[in-house]
PDB file of C-alpha atoms in Angstrom:
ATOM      1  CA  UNK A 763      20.197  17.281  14.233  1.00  0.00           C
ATOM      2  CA  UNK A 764      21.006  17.370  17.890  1.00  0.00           C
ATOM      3  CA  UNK A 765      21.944  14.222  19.210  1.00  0.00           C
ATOM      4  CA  UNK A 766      18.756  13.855  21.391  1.00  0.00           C
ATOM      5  CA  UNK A 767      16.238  14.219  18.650  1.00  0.00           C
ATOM      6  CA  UNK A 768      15.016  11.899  16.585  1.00  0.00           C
ATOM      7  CA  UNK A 769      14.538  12.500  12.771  1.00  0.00           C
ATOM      8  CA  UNK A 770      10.900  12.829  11.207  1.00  0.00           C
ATOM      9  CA  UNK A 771       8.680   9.775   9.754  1.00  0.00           C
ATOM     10  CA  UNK A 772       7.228  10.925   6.808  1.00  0.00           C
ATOM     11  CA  UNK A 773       4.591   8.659   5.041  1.00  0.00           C
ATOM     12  CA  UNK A 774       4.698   9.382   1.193  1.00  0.00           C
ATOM     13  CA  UNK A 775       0.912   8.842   0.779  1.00  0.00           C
ATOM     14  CA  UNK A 776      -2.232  10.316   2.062  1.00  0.00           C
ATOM     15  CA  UNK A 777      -4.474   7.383   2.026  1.00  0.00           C
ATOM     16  CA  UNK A 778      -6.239   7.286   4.730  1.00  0.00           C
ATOM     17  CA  UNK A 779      -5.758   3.838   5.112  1.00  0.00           C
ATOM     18  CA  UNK A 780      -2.088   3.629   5.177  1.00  0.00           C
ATOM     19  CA  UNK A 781      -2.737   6.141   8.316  1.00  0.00           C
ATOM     20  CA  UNK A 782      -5.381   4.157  10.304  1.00  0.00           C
ATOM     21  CA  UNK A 783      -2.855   1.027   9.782  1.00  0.00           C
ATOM     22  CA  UNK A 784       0.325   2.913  11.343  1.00  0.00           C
ATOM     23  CA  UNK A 785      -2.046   4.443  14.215  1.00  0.00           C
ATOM     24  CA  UNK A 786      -3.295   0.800  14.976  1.00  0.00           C
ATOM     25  CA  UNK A 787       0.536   0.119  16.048  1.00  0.00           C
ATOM     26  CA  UNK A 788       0.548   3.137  18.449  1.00  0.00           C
ATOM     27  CA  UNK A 789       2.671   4.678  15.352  1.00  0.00           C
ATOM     28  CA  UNK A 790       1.992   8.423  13.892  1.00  0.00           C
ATOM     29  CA  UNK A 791       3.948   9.881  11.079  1.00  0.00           C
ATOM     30  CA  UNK A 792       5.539  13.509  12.319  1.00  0.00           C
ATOM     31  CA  UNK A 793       4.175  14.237   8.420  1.00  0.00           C
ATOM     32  CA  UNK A 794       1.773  13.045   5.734  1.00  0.00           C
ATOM     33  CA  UNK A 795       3.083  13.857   2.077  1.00  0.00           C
ATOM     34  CA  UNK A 796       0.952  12.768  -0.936  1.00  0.00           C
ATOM     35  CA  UNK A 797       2.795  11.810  -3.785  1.00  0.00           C
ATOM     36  CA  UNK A 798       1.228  12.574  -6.948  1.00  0.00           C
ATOM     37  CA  UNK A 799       2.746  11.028  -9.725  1.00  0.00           C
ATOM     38  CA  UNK A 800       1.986   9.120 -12.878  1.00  0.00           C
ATOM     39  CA  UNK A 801       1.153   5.461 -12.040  1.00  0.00           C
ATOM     40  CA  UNK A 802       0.487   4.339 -15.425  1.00  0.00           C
ATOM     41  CA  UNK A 803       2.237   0.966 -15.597  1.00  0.00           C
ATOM     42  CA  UNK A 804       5.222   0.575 -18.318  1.00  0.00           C
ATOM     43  CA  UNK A 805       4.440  -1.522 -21.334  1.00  0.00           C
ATOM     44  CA  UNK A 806       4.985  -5.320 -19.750  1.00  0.00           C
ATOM     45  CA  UNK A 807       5.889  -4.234 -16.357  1.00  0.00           C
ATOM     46  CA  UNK A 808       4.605  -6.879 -14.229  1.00  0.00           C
ATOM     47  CA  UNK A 809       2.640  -6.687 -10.653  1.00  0.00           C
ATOM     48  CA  UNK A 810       5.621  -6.892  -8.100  1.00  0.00           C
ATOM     49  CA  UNK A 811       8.679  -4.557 -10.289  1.00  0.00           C
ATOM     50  CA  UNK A 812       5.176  -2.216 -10.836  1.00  0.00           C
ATOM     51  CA  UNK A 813       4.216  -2.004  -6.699  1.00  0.00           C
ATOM     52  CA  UNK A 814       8.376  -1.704  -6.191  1.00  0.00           C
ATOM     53  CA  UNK A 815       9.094   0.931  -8.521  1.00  0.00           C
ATOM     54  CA  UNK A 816       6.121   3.066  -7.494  1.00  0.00           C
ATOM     55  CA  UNK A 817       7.143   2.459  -3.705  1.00  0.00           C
ATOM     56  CA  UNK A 818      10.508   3.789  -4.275  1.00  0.00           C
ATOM     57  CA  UNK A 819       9.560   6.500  -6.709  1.00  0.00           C
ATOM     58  CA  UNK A 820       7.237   8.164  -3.879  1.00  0.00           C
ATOM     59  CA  UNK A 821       9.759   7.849  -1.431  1.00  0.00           C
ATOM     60  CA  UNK A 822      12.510   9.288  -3.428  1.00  0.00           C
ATOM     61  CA  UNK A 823      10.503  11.991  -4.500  1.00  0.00           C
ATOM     62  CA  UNK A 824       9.807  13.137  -0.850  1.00  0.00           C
ATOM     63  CA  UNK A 825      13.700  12.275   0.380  1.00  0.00           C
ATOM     64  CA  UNK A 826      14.909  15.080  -2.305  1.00  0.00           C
ATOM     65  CA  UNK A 827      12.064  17.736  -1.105  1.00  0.00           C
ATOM     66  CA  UNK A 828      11.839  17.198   2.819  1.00  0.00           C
ATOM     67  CA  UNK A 829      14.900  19.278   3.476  1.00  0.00           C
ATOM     68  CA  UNK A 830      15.293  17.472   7.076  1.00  0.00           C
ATOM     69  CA  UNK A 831      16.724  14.492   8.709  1.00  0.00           C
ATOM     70  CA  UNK A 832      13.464  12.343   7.895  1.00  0.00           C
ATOM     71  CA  UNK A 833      12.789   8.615   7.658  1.00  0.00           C
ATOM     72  CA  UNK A 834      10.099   8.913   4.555  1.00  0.00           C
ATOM     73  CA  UNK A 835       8.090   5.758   3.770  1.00  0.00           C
ATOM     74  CA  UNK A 836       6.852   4.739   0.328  1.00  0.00           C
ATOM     75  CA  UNK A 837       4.444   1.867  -0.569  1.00  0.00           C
ATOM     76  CA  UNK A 838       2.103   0.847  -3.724  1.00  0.00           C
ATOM     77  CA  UNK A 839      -0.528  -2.050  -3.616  1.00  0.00           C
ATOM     78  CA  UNK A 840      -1.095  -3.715  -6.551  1.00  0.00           C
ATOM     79  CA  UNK A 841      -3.855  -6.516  -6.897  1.00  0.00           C
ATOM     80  CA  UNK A 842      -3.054  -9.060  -9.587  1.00  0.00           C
ATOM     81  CA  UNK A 843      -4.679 -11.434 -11.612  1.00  0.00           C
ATOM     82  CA  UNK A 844      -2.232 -13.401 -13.055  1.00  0.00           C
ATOM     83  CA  UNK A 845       0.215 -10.919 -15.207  1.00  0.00           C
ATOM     84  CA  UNK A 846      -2.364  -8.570 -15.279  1.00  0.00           C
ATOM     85  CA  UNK A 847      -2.535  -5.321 -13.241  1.00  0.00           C
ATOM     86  CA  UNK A 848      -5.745  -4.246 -12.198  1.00  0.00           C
ATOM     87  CA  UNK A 849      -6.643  -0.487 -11.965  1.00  0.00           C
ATOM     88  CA  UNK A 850      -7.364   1.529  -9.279  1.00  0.00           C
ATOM     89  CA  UNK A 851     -11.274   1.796  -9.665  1.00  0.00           C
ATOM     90  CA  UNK A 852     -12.287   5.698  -9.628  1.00  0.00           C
ATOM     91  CA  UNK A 853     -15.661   4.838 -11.798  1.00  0.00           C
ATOM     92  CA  UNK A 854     -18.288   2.254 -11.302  1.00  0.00           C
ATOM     93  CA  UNK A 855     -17.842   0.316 -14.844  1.00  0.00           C
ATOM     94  CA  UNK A 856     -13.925   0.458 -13.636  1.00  0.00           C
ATOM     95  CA  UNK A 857     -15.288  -1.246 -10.475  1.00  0.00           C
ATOM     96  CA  UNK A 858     -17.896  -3.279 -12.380  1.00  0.00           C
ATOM     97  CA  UNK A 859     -15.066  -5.444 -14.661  1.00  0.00           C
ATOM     98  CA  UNK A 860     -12.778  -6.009 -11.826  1.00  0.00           C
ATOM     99  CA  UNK A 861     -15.066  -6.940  -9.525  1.00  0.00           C
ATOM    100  CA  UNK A 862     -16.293  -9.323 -12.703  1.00  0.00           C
ATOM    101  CA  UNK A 863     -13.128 -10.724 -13.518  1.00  0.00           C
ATOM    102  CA  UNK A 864     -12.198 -11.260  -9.170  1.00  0.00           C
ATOM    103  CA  UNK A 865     -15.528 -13.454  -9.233  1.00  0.00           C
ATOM    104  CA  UNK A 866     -15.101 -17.049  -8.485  1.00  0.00           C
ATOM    105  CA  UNK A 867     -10.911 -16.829  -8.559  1.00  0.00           C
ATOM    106  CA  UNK A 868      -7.573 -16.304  -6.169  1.00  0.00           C
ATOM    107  CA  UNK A 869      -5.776 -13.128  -7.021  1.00  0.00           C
ATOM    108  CA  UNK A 870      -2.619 -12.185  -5.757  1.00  0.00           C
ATOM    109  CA  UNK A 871      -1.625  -8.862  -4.214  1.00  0.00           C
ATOM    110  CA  UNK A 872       1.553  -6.940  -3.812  1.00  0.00           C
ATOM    111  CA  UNK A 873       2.218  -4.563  -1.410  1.00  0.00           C
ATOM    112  CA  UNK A 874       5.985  -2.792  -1.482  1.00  0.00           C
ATOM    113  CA  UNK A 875       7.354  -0.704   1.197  1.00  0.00           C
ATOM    114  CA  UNK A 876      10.244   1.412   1.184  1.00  0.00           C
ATOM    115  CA  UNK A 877      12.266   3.373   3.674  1.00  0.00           C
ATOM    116  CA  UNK A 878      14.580   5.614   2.556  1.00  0.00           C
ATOM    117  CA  UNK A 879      16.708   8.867   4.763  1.00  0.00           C
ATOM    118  CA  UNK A 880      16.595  12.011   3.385  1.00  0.00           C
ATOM    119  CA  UNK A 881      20.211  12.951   2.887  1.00  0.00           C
ATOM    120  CA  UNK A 882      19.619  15.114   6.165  1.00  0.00           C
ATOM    121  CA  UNK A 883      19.781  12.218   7.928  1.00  0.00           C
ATOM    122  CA  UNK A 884      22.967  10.354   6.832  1.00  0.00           C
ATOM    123  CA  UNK A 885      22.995   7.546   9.469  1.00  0.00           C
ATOM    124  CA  UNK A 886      19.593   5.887   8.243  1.00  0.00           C
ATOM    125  CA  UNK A 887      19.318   2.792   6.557  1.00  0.00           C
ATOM    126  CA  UNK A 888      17.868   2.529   3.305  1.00  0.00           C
ATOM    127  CA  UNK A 889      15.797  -0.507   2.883  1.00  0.00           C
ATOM    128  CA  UNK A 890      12.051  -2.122   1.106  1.00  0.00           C
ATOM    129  CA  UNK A 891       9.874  -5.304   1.253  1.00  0.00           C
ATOM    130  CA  UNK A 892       7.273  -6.578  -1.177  1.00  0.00           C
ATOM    131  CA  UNK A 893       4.692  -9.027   0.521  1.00  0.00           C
ATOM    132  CA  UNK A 894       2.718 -10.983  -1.581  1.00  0.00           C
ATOM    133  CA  UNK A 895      -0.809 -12.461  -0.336  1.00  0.00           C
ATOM    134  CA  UNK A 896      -3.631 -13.681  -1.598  1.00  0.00           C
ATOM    135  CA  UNK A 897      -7.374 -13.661  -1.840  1.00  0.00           C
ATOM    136  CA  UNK A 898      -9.908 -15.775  -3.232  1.00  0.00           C
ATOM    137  CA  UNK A 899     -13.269 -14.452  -3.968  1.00  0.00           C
ATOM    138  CA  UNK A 900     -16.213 -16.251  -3.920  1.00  0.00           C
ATOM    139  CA  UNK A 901     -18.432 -16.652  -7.185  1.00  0.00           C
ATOM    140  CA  UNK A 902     -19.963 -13.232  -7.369  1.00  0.00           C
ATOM    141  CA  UNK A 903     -23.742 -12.963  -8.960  1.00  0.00           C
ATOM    142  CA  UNK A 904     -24.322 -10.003 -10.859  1.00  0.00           C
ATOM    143  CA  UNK A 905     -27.014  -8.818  -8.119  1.00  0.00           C
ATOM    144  CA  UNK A 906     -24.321  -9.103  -5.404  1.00  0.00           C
ATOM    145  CA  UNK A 907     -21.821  -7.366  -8.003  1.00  0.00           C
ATOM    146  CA  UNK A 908     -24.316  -4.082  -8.269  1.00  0.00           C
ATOM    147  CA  UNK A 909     -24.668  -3.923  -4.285  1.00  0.00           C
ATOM    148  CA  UNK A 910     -20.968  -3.573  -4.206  1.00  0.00           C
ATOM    149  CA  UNK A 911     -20.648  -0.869  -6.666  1.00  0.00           C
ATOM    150  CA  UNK A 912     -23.896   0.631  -4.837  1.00  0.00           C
ATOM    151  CA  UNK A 913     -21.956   0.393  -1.662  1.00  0.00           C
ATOM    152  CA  UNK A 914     -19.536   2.081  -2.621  1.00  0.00           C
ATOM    153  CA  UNK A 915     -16.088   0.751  -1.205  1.00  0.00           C
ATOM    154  CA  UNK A 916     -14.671   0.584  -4.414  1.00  0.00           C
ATOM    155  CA  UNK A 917     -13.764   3.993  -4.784  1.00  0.00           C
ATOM    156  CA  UNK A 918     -10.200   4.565  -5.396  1.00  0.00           C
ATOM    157  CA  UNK A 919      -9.652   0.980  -4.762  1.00  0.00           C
ATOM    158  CA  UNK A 920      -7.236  -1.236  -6.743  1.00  0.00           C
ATOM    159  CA  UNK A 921      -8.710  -3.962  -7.819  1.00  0.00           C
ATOM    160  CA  UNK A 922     -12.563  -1.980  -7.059  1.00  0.00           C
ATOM    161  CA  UNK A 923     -12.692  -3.890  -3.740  1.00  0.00           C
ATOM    162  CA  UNK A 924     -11.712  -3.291  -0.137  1.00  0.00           C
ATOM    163  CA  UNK A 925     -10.627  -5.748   2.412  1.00  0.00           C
ATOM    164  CA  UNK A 926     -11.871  -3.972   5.187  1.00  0.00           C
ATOM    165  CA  UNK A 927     -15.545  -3.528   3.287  1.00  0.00           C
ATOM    166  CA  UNK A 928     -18.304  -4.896   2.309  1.00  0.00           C
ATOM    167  CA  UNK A 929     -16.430  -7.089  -0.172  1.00  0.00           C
ATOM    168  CA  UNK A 930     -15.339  -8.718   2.856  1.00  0.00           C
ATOM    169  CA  UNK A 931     -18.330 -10.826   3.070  1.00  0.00           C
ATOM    170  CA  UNK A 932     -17.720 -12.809  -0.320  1.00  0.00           C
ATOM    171  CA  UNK A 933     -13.589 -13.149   0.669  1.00  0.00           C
ATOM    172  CA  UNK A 934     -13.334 -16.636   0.460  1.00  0.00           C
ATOM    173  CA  UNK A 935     -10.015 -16.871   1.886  1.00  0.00           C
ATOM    174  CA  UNK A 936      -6.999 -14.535   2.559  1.00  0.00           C
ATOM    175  CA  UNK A 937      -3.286 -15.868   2.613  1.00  0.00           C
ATOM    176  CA  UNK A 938      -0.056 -13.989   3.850  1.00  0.00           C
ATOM    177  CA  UNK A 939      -0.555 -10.557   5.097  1.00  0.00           C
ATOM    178  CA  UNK A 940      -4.240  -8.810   5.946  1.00  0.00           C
ATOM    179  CA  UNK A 941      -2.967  -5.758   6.452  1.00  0.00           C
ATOM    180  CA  UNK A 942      -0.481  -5.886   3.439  1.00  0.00           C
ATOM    181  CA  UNK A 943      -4.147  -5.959   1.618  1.00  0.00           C
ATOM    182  CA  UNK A 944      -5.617  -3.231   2.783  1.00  0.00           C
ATOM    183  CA  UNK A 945      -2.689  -1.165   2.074  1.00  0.00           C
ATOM    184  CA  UNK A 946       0.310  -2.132   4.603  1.00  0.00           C
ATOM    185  CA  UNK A 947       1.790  -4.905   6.005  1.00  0.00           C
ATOM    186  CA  UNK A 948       2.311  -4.078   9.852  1.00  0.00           C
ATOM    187  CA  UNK A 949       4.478  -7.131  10.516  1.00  0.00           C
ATOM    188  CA  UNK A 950       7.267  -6.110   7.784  1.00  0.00           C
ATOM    189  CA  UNK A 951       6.856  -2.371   8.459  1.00  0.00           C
ATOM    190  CA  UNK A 952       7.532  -2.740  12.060  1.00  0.00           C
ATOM    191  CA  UNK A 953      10.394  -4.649  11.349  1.00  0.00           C
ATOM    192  CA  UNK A 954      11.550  -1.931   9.017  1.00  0.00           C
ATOM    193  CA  UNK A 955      11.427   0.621  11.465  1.00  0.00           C
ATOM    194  CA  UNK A 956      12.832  -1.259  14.711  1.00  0.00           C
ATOM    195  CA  UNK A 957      16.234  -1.666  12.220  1.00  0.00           C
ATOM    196  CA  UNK A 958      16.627   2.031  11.962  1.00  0.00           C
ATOM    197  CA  UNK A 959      19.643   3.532  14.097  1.00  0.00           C
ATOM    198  CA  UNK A 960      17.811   6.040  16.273  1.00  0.00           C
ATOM    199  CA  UNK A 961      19.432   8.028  19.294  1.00  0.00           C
ATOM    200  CA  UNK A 962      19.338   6.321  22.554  1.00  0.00           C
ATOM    201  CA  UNK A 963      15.954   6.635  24.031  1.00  0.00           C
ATOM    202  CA  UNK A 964      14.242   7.379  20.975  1.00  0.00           C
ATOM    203  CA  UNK A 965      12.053   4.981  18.966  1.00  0.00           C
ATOM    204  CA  UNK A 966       9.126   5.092  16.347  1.00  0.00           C
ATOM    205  CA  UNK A 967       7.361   1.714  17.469  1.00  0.00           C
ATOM    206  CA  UNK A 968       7.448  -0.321  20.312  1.00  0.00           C
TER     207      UNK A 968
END
């Protein structure tokens, strides 16, 4: 790499989410590489080691494949109630029993992220977060339960809500991170990449 250059950032998901979250910190990844692997949890894997080890599993995966000094970023949001890991709703019953069992409660939801060099780039830092936050729903009627599904913002959604939705408008109250949420938390991420060991003159975020 010459010493001018800066390596690649590489987000490890395609969500489009993710995406409109980095670009709303003035920050846009050289390359976006989906990860498709199995995310069925492990039998008693709890929320945060679940959200972790898919974060770094991504990552990895694209670190080994890149084949260029790259910075590639993993993350996994997991909504939570209790022990419990909620799916990612890609039906509407799916959508329909989370959205039943969210009604009226706090649920917690972990977001990891992980940075990790691709052996290109020697000098980077490996590192990851989890942020925790929470959300409390207000008591959902089965009418307001069927607008949601016929919405649609629960598609693909863990938990078979969105933040940034319709759901919004029963969200009782959300502690810790917004953005961690929705799919990334900005704060932690920035701080992530502002520790990296760039050239001189070169930077990913302000």
């Amino acid at each position: 790499m010459a010493a001018s250059s800066r390596p690649a950032l590489v987000l490890a998901s395609a969500s489009p989410r993710r995406i409109a979250l980095l670009r709303q910190i003035g920050v846009e990844p050289d390359a976006i590489c989906p990860a498709n692997l199995d995310e069925t949890p492990h039998k008693g894997e709890l929320p945060r080691p679940y959200a972790l080890r898919l974060a770094r599993t991504k990552a990895t995966h694209h670190a080994h494949q890149y084949g260029k000094p790259a910075l590639i970023i993993g993350a996994d949001t997991v909504v939570a109630a209790g022990r419990r890991i909620l799916p990612k709703a890609e039906d509407e019953e799916t959508a329909r029993r989370c959205l039943t069992l969210l009604s009226g409660r706090r649920h917690k939801v972990f977001t990891a992220i992980v940075c990790q060099p691709t052996p290109e780039w020697p000098e980077g830092h490996y590192c990851e977060r989890v942020v925790e936050s929470s959300v409390t729903f207000n008591r959902l009627t089965p009418q307001q339960i069927e607008a949601l599904i016929h919405r649609g913002d629960w598609q693909g959604k863990a938990g078979g809500y969105a933040l940034q939705g319709q759901a919004a408008a029963f969200i009782r109250q959300v502690g810790g991170s917004p953005s961690g949420v929705i799919g990334l938390p900005l704060f932690e991420m920035v701080q992530l990449l502002r520790g990296q060991p760039l050239p001189a003159g070169q930077k990913w975020v302000d």
